[in-house]
Amino acid sequence: MKINENYLSQKNYVFTEISKRVSDFKQKHPNKRILNLGIGDITRPMDKRLVEVMTNALYEQTNKSTFKGYPPETGYDFLKKAIVKKYEENDISVLNDEIFISNGAGCDVTNILNLFKNVTAVIADPTYPAYLDSNKLCGNDVLLLPLSKQNNYKMLPYGIAENRSYLIYICSPNNPTGATLNYDELKQWVDFANKTQSIILFDNAYESFIEDNSPKSIYEVEGAKTCAIEISSFSKSAGFTNLRCSFTIVPQNLIRQSQNINKMWLRHQCTFFNGVPYHIQKGALFALSSEGQKICQKNINYYKKNVKILKKYLKDLNFEFVSSNNSPYIWVKIPTSQNSWQYFEYLLGKGIVCVPGSGFGEWGEGYIRLSAFATRSDVLAVSKLLL
Ligand code: MLT
């Protein structure tokens, strides 16, 4: 046996590196207040009703008639039915066996690489780091498409050879820039993927932040069912970053090299995964109910207000930044000649945690990302320290 040497040449995962630096800083400055606008982790406490629903579900384990053993690998029917209904409300038809309940979008978007060989991944730069790192760790080829002011931070299928197939990562609203692809732009990707026999991995983690008429699912786009896998999460929409629950749609019509990709993913999940706990899936079910939706929306509005407050500060302080109303993140140009890790250290010295832009890729150099998933008091305190 040989080890996978791709692991040796990789730097730390950016969020791990940030935690390490923050924890070192805290040790040296135990009394310094830390304002956390770094990793996009939720800060609103969980609603009591949601916890009550999950607690009751957990108590079912104490009763002989309601006790449960292993959960079904692809999820309980009750949650799948609620997801089918959610799609139906947007006139999208999704079949029960196209849904795979999982324990996080990050896991599915990386583990899906197990289905393919000789991959060339098409990834935006800057990008959510797990797309790039997972491909590098697997030794895959990567085609990076730079995002900049010139292309409005939007990744589109221009100048890509059409004589082969790709694994195409699309996150819209984009992490970190917030740019959101409209119907026509997504249609260009769907047409490109169908033509080249590529597969789109559509990361839908920030769908609940969309407030304009941009598609909230890749399946709103005609032709997507034959080329796209959609990965959605309860993490940001319902505050499940600790609880862990997500769902991935692999259409039955997604066929490559005469193979049904849905069947392959089923085989994968049955072998590599043991399912999400019953009480967590009950919590996810509640989050999709009308009562749950109202509760979730309150938290999303809270984070959206944070975005507004931060943008006002940045504007008043003459920072250059991009941010759409569809995103919890703000992509800020560094106002000095420091590189993004130097600027990260400079802000950390003041107690502010951000994500250095270069952690999202080379084209992220010169920027930082601020997350609005912070507490309101951290957001209010940050303005006095930014300059
Ligand atoms: C981010 O900060 O980009 C995300 O919250 C991290 C994640 O979802 O893993």
XYZ file of C-alpha atoms and ligand atoms in Angstrom:
396
model
C 0.000 0.000 0.000
C 1.101 3.566 -0.639
C -0.200 6.700 0.998
C -1.965 9.319 -1.079
C 0.854 11.836 -1.456
C -1.545 14.582 -2.499
C -2.188 15.020 1.234
C 1.452 15.971 1.783
C 1.549 18.954 -0.532
C -1.640 20.574 0.789
C -1.621 23.514 3.184
C -4.044 23.446 6.139
C -7.721 23.782 5.282
C -8.336 27.532 5.490
C -10.959 27.339 8.278
C -8.648 25.087 10.325
C -5.787 27.535 9.873
C -8.020 30.420 10.981
C -9.158 28.543 14.124
C -5.536 27.786 14.957
C -4.446 31.411 14.580
C -7.441 32.684 16.557
C -6.832 30.214 19.337
C -3.110 31.191 19.503
C -4.153 34.845 19.633
C -6.655 34.159 22.438
C -3.973 32.430 24.463
C -1.720 35.455 24.169
C -4.537 37.971 24.743
C -7.033 36.238 27.046
C -8.904 39.463 27.837
C -9.289 40.708 24.267
C -12.825 40.643 22.873
C -13.021 38.600 19.672
C -15.557 39.642 17.022
C -16.174 36.607 14.844
C -16.987 37.406 11.228
C -14.887 34.526 9.917
C -16.353 31.109 9.136
C -20.006 31.278 8.072
C -21.328 29.606 11.193
C -24.727 30.513 12.593
C -24.935 32.324 15.939
C -28.689 32.562 16.640
C -29.717 30.190 19.413
C -32.086 27.415 18.447
C -35.816 28.022 18.765
C -37.368 26.143 21.713
C -40.134 24.639 19.530
C -37.553 23.036 17.265
C -35.650 21.622 20.226
C -38.929 20.378 21.726
C -39.785 18.528 18.485
C -36.362 16.878 18.424
C -36.459 16.074 22.140
C -39.847 14.381 21.742
C -38.484 12.423 18.806
C -35.486 11.345 20.872
C -37.810 10.243 23.673
C -39.489 7.887 21.196
C -36.335 5.800 21.627
C -37.395 5.022 25.215
C -40.538 3.203 24.127
C -40.636 -0.355 22.790
C -43.234 0.525 20.152
C -41.468 3.639 18.809
C -37.811 2.698 19.320
C -35.684 2.755 16.161
C -32.388 1.212 15.122
C -30.339 2.238 12.087
C -31.970 4.976 10.041
C -32.567 4.261 6.323
C -29.320 5.173 4.499
C -31.043 7.655 2.188
C -33.390 9.175 4.758
C -36.846 8.690 6.291
C -39.856 8.868 4.012
C -41.521 11.603 6.084
C -38.665 14.025 5.352
C -38.414 13.027 1.690
C -42.153 13.677 1.256
C -41.760 17.168 2.750
C -38.853 17.845 0.360
C -40.915 16.640 -2.627
C -43.618 19.098 -1.498
C -41.119 21.949 -1.134
C -40.027 21.419 -4.760
C -43.645 21.030 -5.923
C -44.424 24.476 -4.508
C -41.923 25.794 -7.076
C -43.400 23.640 -9.865
C -40.444 21.255 -9.800
C -41.069 17.549 -9.807
C -38.620 15.511 -7.724
C -39.077 11.789 -7.063
C -38.749 10.247 -3.637
C -35.866 8.023 -4.767
C -33.993 11.000 -6.217
C -33.568 12.401 -2.673
C -30.632 11.475 -0.436
C -30.742 12.838 3.114
C -27.236 13.375 4.381
C -25.268 14.956 7.197
C -23.966 18.006 5.382
C -23.612 19.599 1.983
C -19.840 19.731 2.490
C -19.705 15.927 2.831
C -21.755 15.250 -0.292
C -20.037 17.834 -2.475
C -16.683 16.217 -1.676
C -17.654 12.516 -1.395
C -19.343 12.609 -4.800
C -15.823 12.462 -6.273
C -15.817 8.742 -5.390
C -18.149 8.156 -8.351
C -15.751 9.456 -10.987
C -12.273 8.841 -12.386
C -9.998 11.089 -14.468
C -11.982 14.139 -13.439
C -11.366 17.626 -14.721
C -13.168 19.911 -12.301
C -14.357 23.338 -13.372
C -14.216 25.617 -10.349
C -14.509 29.365 -9.845
C -11.590 31.236 -8.319
C -12.275 32.469 -5.625
C -14.316 29.487 -4.494
C -15.630 27.634 -1.432
C -12.342 25.904 -0.518
C -13.726 22.358 -0.166
C -14.365 22.098 -3.942
C -10.755 22.818 -4.830
C -9.108 21.015 -1.907
C -11.104 17.798 -2.378
C -10.148 17.669 -6.050
C -6.504 18.336 -5.271
C -6.479 15.647 -2.591
C -7.885 13.205 -5.147
C -5.222 14.259 -7.671
C -7.787 15.561 -10.184
C -7.172 18.140 -12.874
C -8.766 21.485 -12.148
C -9.749 24.241 -14.530
C -10.038 27.448 -12.544
C -12.234 30.215 -13.927
C -11.284 33.595 -12.399
C -14.000 35.794 -10.931
C -13.328 39.511 -10.981
C -14.937 42.908 -11.375
C -14.610 42.435 -15.167
C -17.059 39.508 -15.215
C -19.190 40.761 -12.282
C -17.781 37.850 -10.258
C -19.917 35.451 -12.330
C -18.579 32.157 -13.621
C -19.877 31.414 -17.142
C -18.971 28.687 -19.671
C -16.784 30.812 -21.918
C -13.576 29.582 -23.545
C -13.838 25.993 -22.253
C -12.958 23.204 -24.698
C -16.110 21.299 -25.654
C -14.386 18.065 -26.683
C -14.521 16.489 -23.231
C -16.662 16.333 -20.089
C -16.200 18.077 -16.744
C -17.434 18.162 -13.172
C -18.700 21.731 -12.837
C -19.091 23.324 -9.400
C -21.665 26.111 -9.210
C -22.577 27.889 -5.992
C -25.263 30.533 -6.506
C -25.462 32.818 -4.527
C -21.731 32.429 -4.672
C -19.543 31.848 -1.678
C -17.562 34.114 -1.189
C -18.569 36.898 -3.621
C -22.369 36.720 -3.354
C -22.818 36.900 -7.151
C -26.020 35.105 -8.157
C -26.569 33.577 -11.593
C -29.877 34.386 -13.295
C -31.968 31.946 -15.337
C -30.223 32.699 -18.659
C -26.774 32.334 -17.122
C -27.656 29.005 -15.509
C -29.227 27.891 -18.785
C -25.864 28.474 -20.506
C -24.260 26.078 -18.004
C -27.042 23.499 -18.373
C -26.740 23.584 -22.183
C -22.953 23.335 -21.953
C -23.161 20.382 -19.541
C -25.702 18.481 -21.644
C -23.680 19.099 -24.796
C -20.361 17.966 -23.288
C -21.824 15.157 -21.104
C -20.546 17.045 -18.055
C -22.172 17.064 -14.625
C -23.046 20.215 -12.688
C -22.745 20.059 -8.900
C -25.117 22.801 -7.841
C -24.414 23.890 -4.270
C -27.663 25.421 -3.052
C -26.546 26.194 0.520
C -27.546 29.873 0.358
C -30.872 29.507 -1.486
C -32.885 30.859 1.457
C -31.047 34.197 1.225
C -32.199 34.877 -2.347
C -34.548 37.825 -2.470
C -34.714 38.621 -6.201
C -36.079 36.345 -8.931
C -32.875 34.334 -9.421
C -33.522 30.570 -9.575
C -33.689 28.932 -6.144
C -32.988 25.542 -7.673
C -31.012 24.463 -10.747
C -34.083 22.384 -11.690
C -35.989 25.581 -12.481
C -33.788 25.576 -15.576
C -34.981 23.514 -18.510
C -32.699 20.538 -19.181
C -31.111 20.463 -15.711
C -32.536 17.048 -14.817
C -30.207 15.396 -17.335
C -27.019 17.089 -16.132
C -27.242 18.455 -12.578
C -26.960 17.217 -9.012
C -28.345 19.680 -6.455
C -26.981 19.800 -2.922
C -29.033 21.643 -0.299
C -28.495 22.077 3.403
C -30.405 22.885 6.583
C -27.214 24.430 8.027
C -27.715 28.018 6.955
C -31.443 27.936 6.185
C -32.519 26.427 9.511
C -29.477 26.819 11.777
C -28.365 23.153 11.632
C -24.583 23.620 11.494
C -24.257 21.571 14.678
C -27.197 19.201 14.131
C -26.047 18.138 10.625
C -28.708 17.551 7.985
C -28.732 18.162 4.248
C -30.291 16.681 1.123
C -28.912 15.924 -2.310
C -30.994 15.378 -5.426
C -29.579 12.987 -7.998
C -32.065 12.780 -10.888
C -32.998 9.400 -12.352
C -32.404 10.878 -15.811
C -28.770 11.673 -15.105
C -27.004 9.063 -17.224
C -23.305 9.088 -18.063
C -21.500 6.357 -20.015
C -24.822 4.482 -20.006
C -24.789 4.391 -16.188
C -27.485 5.747 -13.910
C -25.649 8.151 -11.565
C -28.535 7.942 -9.061
C -27.979 4.186 -8.689
C -24.250 4.735 -8.263
C -24.815 7.326 -5.512
C -27.269 4.955 -3.828
C -24.570 2.268 -3.856
C -22.099 4.799 -2.467
C -24.328 5.994 0.365
C -25.327 2.454 1.376
C -21.652 1.557 1.700
C -19.973 4.726 2.956
C -22.736 6.261 5.065
C -25.053 5.203 7.876
C -27.813 7.784 7.648
C -28.904 10.796 9.702
C -30.422 10.244 13.195
C -34.222 10.059 13.430
C -34.619 13.026 15.799
C -32.460 15.255 13.564
C -34.602 14.371 10.539
C -37.719 15.148 12.626
C -36.151 18.550 13.356
C -35.519 19.067 9.634
C -39.146 18.110 8.949
C -40.283 20.725 11.440
C -38.003 23.320 9.787
C -39.852 22.724 6.500
C -43.323 23.097 8.089
C -45.089 26.462 7.922
C -44.426 27.087 11.638
C -40.771 26.094 11.181
C -40.407 28.256 8.082
C -41.569 31.337 10.013
C -39.002 30.644 12.723
C -36.205 30.084 10.176
C -37.140 33.233 8.261
C -36.800 35.308 11.445
C -33.188 34.189 11.785
C -32.451 34.768 8.104
C -33.875 38.297 8.444
C -31.598 38.846 11.439
C -28.518 37.879 9.388
C -29.731 39.954 6.454
C -29.997 42.976 8.762
C -26.380 42.296 9.773
C -25.418 42.478 6.094
C -27.119 45.882 5.796
C -25.381 47.228 8.912
C -21.977 46.007 7.730
C -22.451 47.419 4.246
C -23.332 50.814 5.684
C -20.175 50.841 7.814
C -18.007 49.787 4.893
C -19.538 52.472 2.709
C -19.097 55.166 5.350
C -15.475 54.109 5.773
C -14.899 54.168 1.989
C -14.122 50.476 1.626
C -14.549 48.950 -1.816
C -16.682 45.808 -1.553
C -19.123 43.539 -3.380
C -22.165 41.992 -1.873
C -25.532 41.062 -3.278
C -28.774 41.198 -1.325
C -28.899 37.419 -1.857
C -25.856 36.603 0.218
C -24.763 36.493 3.861
C -21.174 37.308 2.842
C -19.406 40.557 1.939
C -16.322 40.476 -0.268
C -14.126 43.391 0.736
C -11.109 44.826 -1.100
C -8.159 45.310 1.218
C -7.510 49.068 1.422
C -3.749 48.694 2.008
C -0.872 46.987 0.183
C -0.914 44.065 2.667
C -1.720 40.615 1.347
C -4.831 38.933 2.686
C -3.137 36.895 5.459
C -1.245 40.031 6.581
C -4.495 41.971 6.651
C -6.154 39.065 8.490
C -3.424 39.326 11.167
C -3.824 43.108 11.292
C -7.584 42.770 11.920
C -7.041 39.915 14.371
C -4.790 42.281 16.333
C -7.904 44.421 16.799
C -9.984 41.375 17.711
C -11.779 41.009 14.350
C -11.838 37.592 12.665
C -12.416 37.520 8.896
C -11.478 35.035 6.164
C -8.450 36.038 4.063
C -9.405 36.120 0.388
C -6.456 33.968 -0.698
C -8.031 31.127 1.321
C -10.631 30.989 -1.459
C -8.036 30.874 -4.243
C -5.375 32.971 -5.962
C -7.907 35.404 -7.367
C -9.072 36.056 -3.829
C -5.745 37.671 -2.972
C -6.250 41.336 -2.094
C -9.648 40.657 -0.490
C -11.181 39.465 2.762
C -14.613 37.925 3.360
C -16.847 39.095 6.199
C -19.661 36.837 7.377
C -22.996 38.257 8.523
C -23.791 35.074 10.474
C -22.164 36.922 13.396
C -24.009 38.119 16.495
C -25.532 41.605 16.269
C -23.300 42.848 19.071
C -20.166 41.695 17.178
C -21.443 43.380 14.024
C -22.145 46.633 15.885
C -18.762 46.563 17.590
C -16.821 45.911 14.389
C -17.385 49.337 12.815
C -15.393 51.136 15.493
C -12.418 48.891 14.852
C -12.313 48.481 11.093
C -10.048 51.375 10.290
C -18.070 29.171 4.990
O -17.705 29.907 5.918
O -17.709 29.338 3.833
C -18.928 28.005 5.307
O -19.774 28.270 6.335
C -18.129 26.854 5.703
C -18.894 25.616 5.447
O -20.061 25.645 5.088
O -18.269 24.559 5.589
